[in-house]
PDB file of C-alpha atoms and ligand atoms in Angstrom:
ATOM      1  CA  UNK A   8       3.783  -8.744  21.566  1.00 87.00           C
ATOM      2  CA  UNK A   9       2.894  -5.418  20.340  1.00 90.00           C
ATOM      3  CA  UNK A  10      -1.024  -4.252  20.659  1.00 96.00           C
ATOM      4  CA  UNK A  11      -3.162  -3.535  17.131  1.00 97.00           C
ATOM      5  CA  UNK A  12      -3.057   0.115  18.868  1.00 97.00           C
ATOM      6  CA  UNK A  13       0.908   0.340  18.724  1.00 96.00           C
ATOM      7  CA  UNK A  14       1.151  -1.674  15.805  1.00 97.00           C
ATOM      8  CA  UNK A  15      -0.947   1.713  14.522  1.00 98.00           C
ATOM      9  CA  UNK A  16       1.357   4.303  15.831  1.00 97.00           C
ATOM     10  CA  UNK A  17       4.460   2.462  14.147  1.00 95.00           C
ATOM     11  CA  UNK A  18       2.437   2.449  10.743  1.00 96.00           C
ATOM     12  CA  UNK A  19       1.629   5.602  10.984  1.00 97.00           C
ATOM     13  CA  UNK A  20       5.010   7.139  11.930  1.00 95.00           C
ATOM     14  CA  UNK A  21       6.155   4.544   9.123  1.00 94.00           C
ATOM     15  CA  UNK A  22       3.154   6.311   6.759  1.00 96.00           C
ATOM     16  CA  UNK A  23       4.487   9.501   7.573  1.00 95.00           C
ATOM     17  CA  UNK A  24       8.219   8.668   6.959  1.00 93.00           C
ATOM     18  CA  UNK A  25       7.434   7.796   3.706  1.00 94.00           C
ATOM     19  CA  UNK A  26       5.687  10.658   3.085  1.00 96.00           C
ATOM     20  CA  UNK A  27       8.425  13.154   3.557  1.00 93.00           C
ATOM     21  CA  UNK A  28      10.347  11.003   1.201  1.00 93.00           C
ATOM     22  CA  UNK A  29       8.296  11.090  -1.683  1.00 95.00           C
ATOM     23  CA  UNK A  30       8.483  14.904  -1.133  1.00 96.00           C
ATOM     24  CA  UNK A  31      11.761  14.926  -1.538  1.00 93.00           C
ATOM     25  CA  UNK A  32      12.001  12.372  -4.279  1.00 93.00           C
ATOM     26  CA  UNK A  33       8.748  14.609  -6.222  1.00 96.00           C
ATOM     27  CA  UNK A  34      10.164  17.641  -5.678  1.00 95.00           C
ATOM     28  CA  UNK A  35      14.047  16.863  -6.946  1.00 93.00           C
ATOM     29  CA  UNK A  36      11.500  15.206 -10.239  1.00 94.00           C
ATOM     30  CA  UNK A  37       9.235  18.023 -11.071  1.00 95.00           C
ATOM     31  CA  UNK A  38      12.248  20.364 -10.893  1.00 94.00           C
ATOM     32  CA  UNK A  39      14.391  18.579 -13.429  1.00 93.00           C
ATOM     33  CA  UNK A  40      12.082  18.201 -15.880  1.00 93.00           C
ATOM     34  CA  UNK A  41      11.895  20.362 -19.318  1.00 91.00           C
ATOM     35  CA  UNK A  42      10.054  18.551 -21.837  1.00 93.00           C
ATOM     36  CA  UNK A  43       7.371  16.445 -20.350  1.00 96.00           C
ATOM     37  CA  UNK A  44       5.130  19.092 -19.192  1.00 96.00           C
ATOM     38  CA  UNK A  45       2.177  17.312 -18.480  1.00 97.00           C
ATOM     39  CA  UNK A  46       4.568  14.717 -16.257  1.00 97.00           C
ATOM     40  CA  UNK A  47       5.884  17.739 -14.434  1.00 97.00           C
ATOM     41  CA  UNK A  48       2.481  19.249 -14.097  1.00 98.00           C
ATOM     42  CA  UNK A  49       1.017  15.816 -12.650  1.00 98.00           C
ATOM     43  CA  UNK A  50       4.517  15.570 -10.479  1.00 98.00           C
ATOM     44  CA  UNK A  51       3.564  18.984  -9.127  1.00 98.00           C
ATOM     45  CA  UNK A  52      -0.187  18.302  -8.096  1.00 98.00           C
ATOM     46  CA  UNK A  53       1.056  15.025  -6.052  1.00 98.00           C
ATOM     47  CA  UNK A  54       3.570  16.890  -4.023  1.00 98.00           C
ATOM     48  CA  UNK A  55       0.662  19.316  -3.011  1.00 98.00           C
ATOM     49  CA  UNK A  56      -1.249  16.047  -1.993  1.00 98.00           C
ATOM     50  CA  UNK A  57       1.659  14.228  -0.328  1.00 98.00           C
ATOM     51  CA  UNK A  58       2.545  17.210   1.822  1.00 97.00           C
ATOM     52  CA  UNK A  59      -1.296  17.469   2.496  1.00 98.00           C
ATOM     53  CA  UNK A  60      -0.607  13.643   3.514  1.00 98.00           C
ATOM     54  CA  UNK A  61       1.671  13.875   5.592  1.00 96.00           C
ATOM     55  CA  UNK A  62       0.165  17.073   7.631  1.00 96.00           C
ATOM     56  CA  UNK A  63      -2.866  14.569   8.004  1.00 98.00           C
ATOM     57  CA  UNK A  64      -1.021  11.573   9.210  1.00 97.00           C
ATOM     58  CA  UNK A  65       0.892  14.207  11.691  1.00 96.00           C
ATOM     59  CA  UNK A  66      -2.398  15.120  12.952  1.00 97.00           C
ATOM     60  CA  UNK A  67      -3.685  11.314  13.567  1.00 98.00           C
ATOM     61  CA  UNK A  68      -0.506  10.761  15.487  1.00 97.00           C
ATOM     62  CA  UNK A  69      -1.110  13.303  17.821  1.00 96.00           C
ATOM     63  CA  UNK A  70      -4.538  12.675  18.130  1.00 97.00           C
ATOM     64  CA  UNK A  71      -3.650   9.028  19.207  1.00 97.00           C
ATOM     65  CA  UNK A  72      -0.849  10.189  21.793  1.00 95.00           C
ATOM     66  CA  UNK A  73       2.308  10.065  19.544  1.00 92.00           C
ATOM     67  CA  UNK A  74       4.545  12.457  19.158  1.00 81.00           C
ATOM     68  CA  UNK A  75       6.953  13.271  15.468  1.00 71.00           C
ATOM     69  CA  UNK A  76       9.880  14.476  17.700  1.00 66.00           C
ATOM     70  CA  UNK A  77      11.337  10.547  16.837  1.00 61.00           C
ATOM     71  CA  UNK A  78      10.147  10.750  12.927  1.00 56.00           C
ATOM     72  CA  UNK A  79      14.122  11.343  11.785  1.00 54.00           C
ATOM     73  CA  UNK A  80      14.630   8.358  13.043  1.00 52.00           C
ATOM     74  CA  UNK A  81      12.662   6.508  10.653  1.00 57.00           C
ATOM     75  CA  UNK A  82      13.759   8.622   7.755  1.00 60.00           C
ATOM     76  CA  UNK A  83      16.315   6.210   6.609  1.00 56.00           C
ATOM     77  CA  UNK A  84      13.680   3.457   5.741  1.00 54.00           C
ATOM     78  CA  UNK A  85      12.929   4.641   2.424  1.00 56.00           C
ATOM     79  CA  UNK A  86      16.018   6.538   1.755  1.00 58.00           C
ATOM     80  CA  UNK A  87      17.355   3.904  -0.428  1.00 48.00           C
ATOM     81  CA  UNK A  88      14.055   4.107  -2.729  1.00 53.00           C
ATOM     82  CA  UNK A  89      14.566   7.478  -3.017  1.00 53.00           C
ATOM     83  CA  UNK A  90      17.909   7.502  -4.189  1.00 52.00           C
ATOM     84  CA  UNK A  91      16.969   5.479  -7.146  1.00 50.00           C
ATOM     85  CA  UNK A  92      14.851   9.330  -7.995  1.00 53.00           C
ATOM     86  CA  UNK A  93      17.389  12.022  -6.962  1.00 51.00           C
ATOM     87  CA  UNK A  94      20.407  10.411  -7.434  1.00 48.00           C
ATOM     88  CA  UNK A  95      22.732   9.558 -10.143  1.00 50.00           C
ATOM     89  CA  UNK A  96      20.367  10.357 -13.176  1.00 58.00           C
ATOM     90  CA  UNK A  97      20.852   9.719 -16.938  1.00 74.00           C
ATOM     91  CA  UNK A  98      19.524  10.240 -19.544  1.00 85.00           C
ATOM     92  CA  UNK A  99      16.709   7.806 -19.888  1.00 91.00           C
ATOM     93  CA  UNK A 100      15.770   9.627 -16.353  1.00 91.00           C
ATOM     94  CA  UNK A 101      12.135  10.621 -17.095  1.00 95.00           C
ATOM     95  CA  UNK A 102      11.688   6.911 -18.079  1.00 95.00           C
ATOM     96  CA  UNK A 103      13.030   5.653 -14.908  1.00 94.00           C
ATOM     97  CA  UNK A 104      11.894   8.285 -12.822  1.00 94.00           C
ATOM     98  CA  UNK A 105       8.517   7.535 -13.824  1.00 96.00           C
ATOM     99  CA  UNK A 106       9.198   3.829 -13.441  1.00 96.00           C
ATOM    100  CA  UNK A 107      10.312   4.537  -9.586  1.00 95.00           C
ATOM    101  CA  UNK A 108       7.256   6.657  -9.279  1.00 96.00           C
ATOM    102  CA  UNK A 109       5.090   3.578 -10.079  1.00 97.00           C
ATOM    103  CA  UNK A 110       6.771   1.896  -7.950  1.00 96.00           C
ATOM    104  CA  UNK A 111       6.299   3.905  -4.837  1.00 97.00           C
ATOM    105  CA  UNK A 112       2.811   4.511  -5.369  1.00 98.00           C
ATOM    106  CA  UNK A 113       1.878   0.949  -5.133  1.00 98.00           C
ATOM    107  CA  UNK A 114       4.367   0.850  -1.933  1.00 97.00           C
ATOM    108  CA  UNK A 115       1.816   3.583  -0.873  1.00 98.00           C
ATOM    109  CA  UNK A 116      -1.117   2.032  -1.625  1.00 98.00           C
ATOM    110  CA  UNK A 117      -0.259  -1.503  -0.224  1.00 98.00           C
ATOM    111  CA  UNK A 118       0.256   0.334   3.203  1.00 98.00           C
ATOM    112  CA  UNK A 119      -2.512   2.723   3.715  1.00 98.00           C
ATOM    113  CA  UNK A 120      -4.766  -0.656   2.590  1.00 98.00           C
ATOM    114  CA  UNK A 121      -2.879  -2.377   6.095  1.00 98.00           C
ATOM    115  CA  UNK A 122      -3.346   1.283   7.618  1.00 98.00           C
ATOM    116  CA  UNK A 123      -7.551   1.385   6.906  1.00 98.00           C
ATOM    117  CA  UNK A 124      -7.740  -1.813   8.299  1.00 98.00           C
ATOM    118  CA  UNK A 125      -5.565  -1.383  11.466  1.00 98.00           C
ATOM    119  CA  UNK A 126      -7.450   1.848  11.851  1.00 98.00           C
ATOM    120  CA  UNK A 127     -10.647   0.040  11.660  1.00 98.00           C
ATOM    121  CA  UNK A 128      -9.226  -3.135  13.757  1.00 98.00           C
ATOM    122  CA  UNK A 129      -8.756  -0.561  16.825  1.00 98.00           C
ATOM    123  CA  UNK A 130     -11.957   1.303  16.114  1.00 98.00           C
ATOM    124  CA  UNK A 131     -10.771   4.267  15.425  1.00 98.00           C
ATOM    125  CA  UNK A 132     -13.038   5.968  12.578  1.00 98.00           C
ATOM    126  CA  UNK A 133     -11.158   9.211  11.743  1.00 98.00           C
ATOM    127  CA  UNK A 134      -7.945   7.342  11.211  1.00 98.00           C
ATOM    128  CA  UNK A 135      -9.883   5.215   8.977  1.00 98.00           C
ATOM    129  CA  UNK A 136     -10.871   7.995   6.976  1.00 98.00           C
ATOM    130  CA  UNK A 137      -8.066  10.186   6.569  1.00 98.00           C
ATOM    131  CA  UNK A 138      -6.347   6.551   5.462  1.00 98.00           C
ATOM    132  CA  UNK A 139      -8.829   5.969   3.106  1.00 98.00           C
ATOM    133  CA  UNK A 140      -8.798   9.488   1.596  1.00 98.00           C
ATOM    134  CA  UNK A 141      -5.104   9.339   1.213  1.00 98.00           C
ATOM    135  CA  UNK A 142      -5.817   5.798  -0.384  1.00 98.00           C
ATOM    136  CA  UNK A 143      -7.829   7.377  -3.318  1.00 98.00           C
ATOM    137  CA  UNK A 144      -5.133   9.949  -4.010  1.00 98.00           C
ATOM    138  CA  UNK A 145      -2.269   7.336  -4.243  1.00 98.00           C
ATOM    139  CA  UNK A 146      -4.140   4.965  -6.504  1.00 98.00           C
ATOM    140  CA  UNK A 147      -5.641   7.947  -8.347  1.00 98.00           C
ATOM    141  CA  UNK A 148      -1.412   8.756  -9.167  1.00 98.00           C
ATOM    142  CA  UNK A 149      -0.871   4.865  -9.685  1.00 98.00           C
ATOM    143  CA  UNK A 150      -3.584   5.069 -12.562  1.00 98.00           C
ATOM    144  CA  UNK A 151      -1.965   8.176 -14.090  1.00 98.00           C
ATOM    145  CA  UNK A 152       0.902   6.889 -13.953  1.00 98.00           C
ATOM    146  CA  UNK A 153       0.025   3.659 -15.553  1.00 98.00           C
ATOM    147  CA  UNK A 154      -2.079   5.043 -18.331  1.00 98.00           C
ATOM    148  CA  UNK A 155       1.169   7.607 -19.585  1.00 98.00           C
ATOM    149  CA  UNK A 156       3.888   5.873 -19.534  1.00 98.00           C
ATOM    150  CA  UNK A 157       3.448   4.145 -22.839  1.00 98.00           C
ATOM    151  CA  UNK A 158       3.401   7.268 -23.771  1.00 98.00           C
ATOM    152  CA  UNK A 159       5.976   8.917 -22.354  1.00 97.00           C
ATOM    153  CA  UNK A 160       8.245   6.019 -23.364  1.00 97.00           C
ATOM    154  CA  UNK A 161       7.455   6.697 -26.784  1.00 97.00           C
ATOM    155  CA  UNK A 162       8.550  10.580 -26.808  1.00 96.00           C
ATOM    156  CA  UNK A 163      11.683   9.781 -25.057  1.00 95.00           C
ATOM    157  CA  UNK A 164      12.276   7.215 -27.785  1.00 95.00           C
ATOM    158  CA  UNK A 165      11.336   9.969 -30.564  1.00 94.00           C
ATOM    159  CA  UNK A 166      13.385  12.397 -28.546  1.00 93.00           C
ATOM    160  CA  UNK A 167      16.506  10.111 -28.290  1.00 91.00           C
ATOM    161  CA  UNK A 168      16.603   9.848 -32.120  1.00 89.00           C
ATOM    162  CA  UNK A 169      16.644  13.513 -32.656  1.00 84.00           C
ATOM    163  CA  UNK A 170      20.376  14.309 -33.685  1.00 77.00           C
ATOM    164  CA  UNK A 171      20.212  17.785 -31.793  1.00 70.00           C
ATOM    165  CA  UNK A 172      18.526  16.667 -28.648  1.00 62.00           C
ATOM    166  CA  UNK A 173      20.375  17.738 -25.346  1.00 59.00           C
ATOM    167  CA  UNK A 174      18.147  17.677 -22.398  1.00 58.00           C
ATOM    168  CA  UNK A 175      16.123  14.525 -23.059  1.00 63.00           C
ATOM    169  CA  UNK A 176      14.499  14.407 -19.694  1.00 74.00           C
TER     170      UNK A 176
HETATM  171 MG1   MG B   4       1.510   9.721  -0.637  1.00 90.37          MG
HETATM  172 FE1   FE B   5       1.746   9.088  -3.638  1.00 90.37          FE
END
């Protein structure tokens, strides 16, 4: 059986896997879209955080002992979440792109709550508070996120009805 202090590492390297992913998957957002600035703007502002995120999880790693030379390895975990972002988009794409985002924050915030506690479980403070700063930001996006997209659904519905409308997203 695995100890609470490599059942850490894993979550961490996990933590930090999904990290670079929602760069990726914020990043291929924020650049497609045109007419939802205050989306892109918000988009924009989380990638700053998440790449802050992921420096700090890097840094807790190392501190513990780990090493991020194996981190591609666990790439492919959230690859397939991702896809549902970058991937094949329509034209409904800021509606499920923002969907997807939802999504993924509460992905994030369900493991940096297991993270806080395994931090605290093996006693190890710092951990605990970088995990609980990164904690804030995610639900922080998760309310954001909840409180616009009403509203965003309702300009892509306005927008879809407009005869001369191209770029919807
Ligand atoms: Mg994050
Ligand atoms: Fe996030």
């Amino acid at each position: 059986m695995p100890t609470k202090e490599e059942h850490l590492m894993a979550w961490l390297r996990d933590a930090h896997a999904m990290e670079k992913q929602a760069e990726t998957m914020l990043s291929a957002m924020a650049g497609r879209i045109e007419n939802y600035p205050e989306v892109k703007t918000k988009i924009e502002t989380h990638l700053a955080e998440t790449t802050r995120q992921a420096d700090m999880l890097q840094s807790c790693i190392e501190r513990r002992g780990g090493d991020t030379s194996t981190m591609k390895d666990l790439m492919g975990k959230f690859m397939a979440m991702g896809q549902g972002m970058s991937g094949a988009f329509v034209d409904d794409e800021i509606v499920k792109g923002s969907m997807a985002s939802y999504t993924f924050e509460h992905m994030e915030i369900a493991a940096y709550k297991v993270l806080v506690a395994t931090a605290e479980a093996c006693g190890d403070a710092e951990t605990s508070a970088v995990c609980q700063r990164i904690l804030q930001e995610e639900e922080a996006m998760a309310k954001w996120l909840a409180e616009n997209l009403p509203g965003v659904t309702d300009k892509y519905l306005a927008r879809s009805e407009m005869p001369d409308t191209t770029a919807k997203h």
